[in-house]
Short mmCIF file of C-alpha atoms and ligand atoms in Angstrom, two decimals:
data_model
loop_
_atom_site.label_atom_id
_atom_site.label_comp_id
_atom_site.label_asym_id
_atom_site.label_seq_id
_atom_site.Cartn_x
_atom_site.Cartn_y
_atom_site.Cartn_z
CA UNK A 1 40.97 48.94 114.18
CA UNK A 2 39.81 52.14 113.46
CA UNK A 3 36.07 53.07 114.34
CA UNK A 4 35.70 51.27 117.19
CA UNK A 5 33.71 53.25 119.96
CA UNK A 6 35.83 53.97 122.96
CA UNK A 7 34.21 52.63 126.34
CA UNK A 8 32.27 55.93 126.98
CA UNK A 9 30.65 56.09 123.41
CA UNK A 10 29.90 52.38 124.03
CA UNK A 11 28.54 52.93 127.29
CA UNK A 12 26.18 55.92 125.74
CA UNK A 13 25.10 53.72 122.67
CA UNK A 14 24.00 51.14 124.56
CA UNK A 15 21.43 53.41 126.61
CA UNK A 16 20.50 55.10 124.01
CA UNK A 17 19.45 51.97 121.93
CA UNK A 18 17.74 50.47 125.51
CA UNK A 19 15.52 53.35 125.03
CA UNK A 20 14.74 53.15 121.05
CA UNK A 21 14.13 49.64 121.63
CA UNK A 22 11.68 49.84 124.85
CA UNK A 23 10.26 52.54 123.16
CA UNK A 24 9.37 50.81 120.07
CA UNK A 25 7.88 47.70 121.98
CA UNK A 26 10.82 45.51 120.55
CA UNK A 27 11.37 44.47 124.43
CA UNK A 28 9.50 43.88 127.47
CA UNK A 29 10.14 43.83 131.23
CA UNK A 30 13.83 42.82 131.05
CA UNK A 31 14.35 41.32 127.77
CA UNK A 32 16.68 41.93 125.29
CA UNK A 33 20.78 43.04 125.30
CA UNK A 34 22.71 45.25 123.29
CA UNK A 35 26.63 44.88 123.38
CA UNK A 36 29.55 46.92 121.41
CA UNK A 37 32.88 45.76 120.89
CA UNK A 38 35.33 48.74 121.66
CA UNK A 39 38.88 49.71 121.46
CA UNK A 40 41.19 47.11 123.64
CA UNK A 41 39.24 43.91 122.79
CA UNK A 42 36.61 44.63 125.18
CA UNK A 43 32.83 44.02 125.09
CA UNK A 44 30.61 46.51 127.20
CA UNK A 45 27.22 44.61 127.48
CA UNK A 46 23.35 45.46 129.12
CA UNK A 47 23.76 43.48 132.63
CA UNK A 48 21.09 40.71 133.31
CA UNK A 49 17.72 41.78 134.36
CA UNK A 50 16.96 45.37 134.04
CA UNK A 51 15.17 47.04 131.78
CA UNK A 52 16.32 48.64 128.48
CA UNK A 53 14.27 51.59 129.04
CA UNK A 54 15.71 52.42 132.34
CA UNK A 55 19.35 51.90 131.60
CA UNK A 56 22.46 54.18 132.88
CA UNK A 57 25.95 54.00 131.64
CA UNK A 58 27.42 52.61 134.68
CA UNK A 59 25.36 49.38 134.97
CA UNK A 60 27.23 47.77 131.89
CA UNK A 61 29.47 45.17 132.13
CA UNK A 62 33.09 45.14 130.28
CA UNK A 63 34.11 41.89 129.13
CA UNK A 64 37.08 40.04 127.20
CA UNK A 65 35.72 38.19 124.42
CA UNK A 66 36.10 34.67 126.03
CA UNK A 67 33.12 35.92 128.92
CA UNK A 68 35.80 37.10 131.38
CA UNK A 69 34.01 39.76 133.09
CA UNK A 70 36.43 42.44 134.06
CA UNK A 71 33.81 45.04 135.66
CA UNK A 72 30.17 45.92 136.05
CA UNK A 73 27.82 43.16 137.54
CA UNK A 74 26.59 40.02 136.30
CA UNK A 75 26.07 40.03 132.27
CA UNK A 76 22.68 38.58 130.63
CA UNK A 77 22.73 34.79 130.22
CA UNK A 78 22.31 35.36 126.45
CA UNK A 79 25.53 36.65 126.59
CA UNK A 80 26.93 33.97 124.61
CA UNK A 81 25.27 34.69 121.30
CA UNK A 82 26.86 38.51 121.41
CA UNK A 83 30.85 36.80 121.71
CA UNK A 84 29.93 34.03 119.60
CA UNK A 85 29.22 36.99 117.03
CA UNK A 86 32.40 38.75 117.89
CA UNK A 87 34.69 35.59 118.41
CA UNK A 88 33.78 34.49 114.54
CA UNK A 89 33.65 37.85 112.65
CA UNK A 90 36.02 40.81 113.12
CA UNK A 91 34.22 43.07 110.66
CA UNK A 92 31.27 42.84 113.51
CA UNK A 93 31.92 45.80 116.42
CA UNK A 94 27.80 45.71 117.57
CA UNK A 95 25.01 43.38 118.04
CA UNK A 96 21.39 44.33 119.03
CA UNK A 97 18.97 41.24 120.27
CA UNK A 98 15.58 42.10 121.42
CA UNK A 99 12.28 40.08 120.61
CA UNK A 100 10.54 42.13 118.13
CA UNK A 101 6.43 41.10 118.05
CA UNK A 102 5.94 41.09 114.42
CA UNK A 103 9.29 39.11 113.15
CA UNK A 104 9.28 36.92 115.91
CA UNK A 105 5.35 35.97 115.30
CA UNK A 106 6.83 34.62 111.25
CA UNK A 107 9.60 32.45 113.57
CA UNK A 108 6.36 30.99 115.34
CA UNK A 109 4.93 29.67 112.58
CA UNK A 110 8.40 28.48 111.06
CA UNK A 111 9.27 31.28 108.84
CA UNK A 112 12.30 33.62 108.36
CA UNK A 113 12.21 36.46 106.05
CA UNK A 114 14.29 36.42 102.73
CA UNK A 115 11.11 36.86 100.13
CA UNK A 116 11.54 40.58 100.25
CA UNK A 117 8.79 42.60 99.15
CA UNK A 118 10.17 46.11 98.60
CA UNK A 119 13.77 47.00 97.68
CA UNK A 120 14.63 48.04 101.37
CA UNK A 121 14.16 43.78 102.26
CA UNK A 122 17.24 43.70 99.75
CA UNK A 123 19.31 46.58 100.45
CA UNK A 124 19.27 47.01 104.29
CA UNK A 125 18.02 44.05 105.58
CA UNK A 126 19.06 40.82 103.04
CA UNK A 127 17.94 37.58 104.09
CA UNK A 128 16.62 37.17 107.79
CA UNK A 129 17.26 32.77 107.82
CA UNK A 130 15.29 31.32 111.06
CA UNK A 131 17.26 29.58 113.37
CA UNK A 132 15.98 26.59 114.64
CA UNK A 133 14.63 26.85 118.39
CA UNK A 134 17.25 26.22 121.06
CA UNK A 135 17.10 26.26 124.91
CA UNK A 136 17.68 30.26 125.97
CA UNK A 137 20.79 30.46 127.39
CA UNK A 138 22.27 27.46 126.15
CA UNK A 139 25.40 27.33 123.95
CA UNK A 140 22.76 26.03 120.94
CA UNK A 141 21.97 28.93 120.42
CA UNK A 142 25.40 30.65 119.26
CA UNK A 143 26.11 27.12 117.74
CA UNK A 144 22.49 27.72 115.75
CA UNK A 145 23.44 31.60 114.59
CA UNK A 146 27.39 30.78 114.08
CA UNK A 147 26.72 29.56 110.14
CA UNK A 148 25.09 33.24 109.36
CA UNK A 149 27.26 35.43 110.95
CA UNK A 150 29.55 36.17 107.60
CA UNK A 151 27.15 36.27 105.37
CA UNK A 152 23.90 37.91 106.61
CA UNK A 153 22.91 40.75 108.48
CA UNK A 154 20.92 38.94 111.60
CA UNK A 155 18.79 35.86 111.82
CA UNK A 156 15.60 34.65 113.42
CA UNK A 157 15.66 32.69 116.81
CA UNK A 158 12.47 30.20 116.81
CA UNK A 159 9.73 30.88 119.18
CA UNK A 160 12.41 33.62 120.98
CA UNK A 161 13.01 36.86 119.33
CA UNK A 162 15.84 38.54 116.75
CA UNK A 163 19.76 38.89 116.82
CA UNK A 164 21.12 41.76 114.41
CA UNK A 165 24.85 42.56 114.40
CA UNK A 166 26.83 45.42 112.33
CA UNK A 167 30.22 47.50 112.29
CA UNK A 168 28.88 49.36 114.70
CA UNK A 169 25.93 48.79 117.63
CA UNK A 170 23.98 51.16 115.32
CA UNK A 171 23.97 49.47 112.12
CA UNK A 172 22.97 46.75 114.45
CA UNK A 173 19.72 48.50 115.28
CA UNK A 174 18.88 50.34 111.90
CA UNK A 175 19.20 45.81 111.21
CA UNK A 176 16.64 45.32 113.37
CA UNK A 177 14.51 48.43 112.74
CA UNK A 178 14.73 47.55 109.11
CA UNK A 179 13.42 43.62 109.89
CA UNK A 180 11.10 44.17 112.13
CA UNK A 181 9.32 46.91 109.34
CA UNK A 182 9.93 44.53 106.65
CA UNK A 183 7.83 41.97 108.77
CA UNK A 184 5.19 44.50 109.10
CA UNK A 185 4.94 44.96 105.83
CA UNK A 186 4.60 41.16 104.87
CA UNK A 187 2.09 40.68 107.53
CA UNK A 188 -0.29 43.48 106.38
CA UNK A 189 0.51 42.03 102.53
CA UNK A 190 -0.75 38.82 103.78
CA UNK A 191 -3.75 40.23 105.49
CA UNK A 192 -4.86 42.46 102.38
CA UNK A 193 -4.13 39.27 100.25
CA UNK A 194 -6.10 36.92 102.27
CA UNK A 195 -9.17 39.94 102.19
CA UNK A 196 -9.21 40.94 98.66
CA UNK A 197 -8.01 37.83 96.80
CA UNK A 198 -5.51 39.25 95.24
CA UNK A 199 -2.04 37.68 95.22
CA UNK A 200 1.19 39.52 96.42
CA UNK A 201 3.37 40.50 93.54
CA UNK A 202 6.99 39.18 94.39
CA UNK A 203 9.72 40.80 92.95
CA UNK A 204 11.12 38.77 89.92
CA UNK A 205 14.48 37.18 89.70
CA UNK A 206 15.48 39.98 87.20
CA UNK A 207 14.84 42.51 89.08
CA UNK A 208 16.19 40.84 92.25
CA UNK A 209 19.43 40.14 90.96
CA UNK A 210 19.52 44.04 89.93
CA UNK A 211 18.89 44.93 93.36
CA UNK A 212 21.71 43.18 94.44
CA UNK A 213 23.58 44.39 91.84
CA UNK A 214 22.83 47.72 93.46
CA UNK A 215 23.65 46.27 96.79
CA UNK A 216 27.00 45.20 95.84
CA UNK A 217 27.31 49.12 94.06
CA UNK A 218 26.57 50.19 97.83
CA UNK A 219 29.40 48.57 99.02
CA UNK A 220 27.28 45.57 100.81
CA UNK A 221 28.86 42.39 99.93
CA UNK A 222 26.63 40.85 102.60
CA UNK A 223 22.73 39.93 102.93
CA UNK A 224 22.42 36.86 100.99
CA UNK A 225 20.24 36.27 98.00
CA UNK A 226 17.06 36.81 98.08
CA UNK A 227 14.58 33.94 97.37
CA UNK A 228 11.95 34.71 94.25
CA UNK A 229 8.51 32.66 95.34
CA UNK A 230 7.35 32.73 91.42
CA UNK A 231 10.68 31.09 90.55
ZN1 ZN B 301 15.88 36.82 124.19
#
């Protein structure tokens, strides 16, 4: 399995994203976990209740994939979606869950995000389903995600926040950073549309399915297809 961080990188990753997240309001108080599969079959994962902004490397907790905790303290309870991730796809080594305001505000109202509006909701991002709410904490919630984990790049959690997973715990974030600006953008599209009357312009099928065509010419087998509003 070459690729995979070694504990240390892992260790340094996962601060380093605590910080990028905090930092872009994608987190408050103690929300949110970040967790890298390394070398050995090990996750290191953000330990329950501190705050990603204020992380060091030694508060993480290694665990085996089945939520044996072999050191650090206690991990977060949402633990479970991060080795249901791991447990059902080997090509994912990182996943990045935080509750980012403008996404999760579309899961509020029932909405996920796969009518992409600029080629980026295509190529980085794909399809963002919502996953229908579930207790926090409860083994729903990796039951809910389990069906999206081949195919897509991360998923919606109603009324809760976003998971994003990748080959590494930074594709996992550029995931999330690329979601959470998509959202953005569809909000303000909304906004301008509801204010000048003019309708969005949705991409059309045609030049959807050359997007993915481009996709797949990336390498990206992965990210769904896209859903055309006009169709
Ligand atoms: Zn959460």
């Amino acid at each position: 399995m070459a690729g995979l961080f070694t504990e240390d990188q892992a260790r340094k990753a996962i601060v380093d994203i605590g910080k990028r997240v905090y930092l872009r309001k994608y987190v408050g108080a103690n929300d949110g976990n970040i967790s890298c599969r390394i070398s050995g079959d090990r996750i290191v994962v953000t330990p329950t209740g501190v705050s990603k902004g204020y992380m060091t490397e030694e508060m993480m907790v290694v665990m085996k994939p089945d939520g044996t905790v072999l050191s650090g303290g206690k991990p977060s309870s949402e633990v479970k979606m991060h080795l249901r991730a791991y447990q059902d796809n080997p090509d994912i080594n990182g996943v990045v869950h935080v509750h980012p305001p403008v996404a999760t505000a579309f899961s509020t109202i029932g909405m996920g995000l796969d009518e992409p509006l600029v080629a980026e909701g295509v190529l980085v991002t794909g399809n963002i389903p919502l996953v229908s709410y579930a207790k926090p904490g409860s083994y729903e919630v990796p039951d809910g995600i389990a069906p999206y984990l081949k195919e897509y790049h991360g998923v919606l959690l109603e009324r809760h926040g976003a998971l994003t997973w990748g080959s590494d715990v930074y594709q996992a974030l550029y995931r999330m950073e690329a979601m959470e600006h998509q959202a953005e953008i569809l909000k303000n599209a909304l906004e301008l549309s509801r204010l000048t009357g003019k309708k969005i312009r949705y991409f059309t099928r045609s030049q959807l399915n050359d997007l993915v065509d481009i996709r797949k010419q990336m390498g990206i087998e992965t990210g769904g297809i896209p859903k055309c509003p006009d169709e």
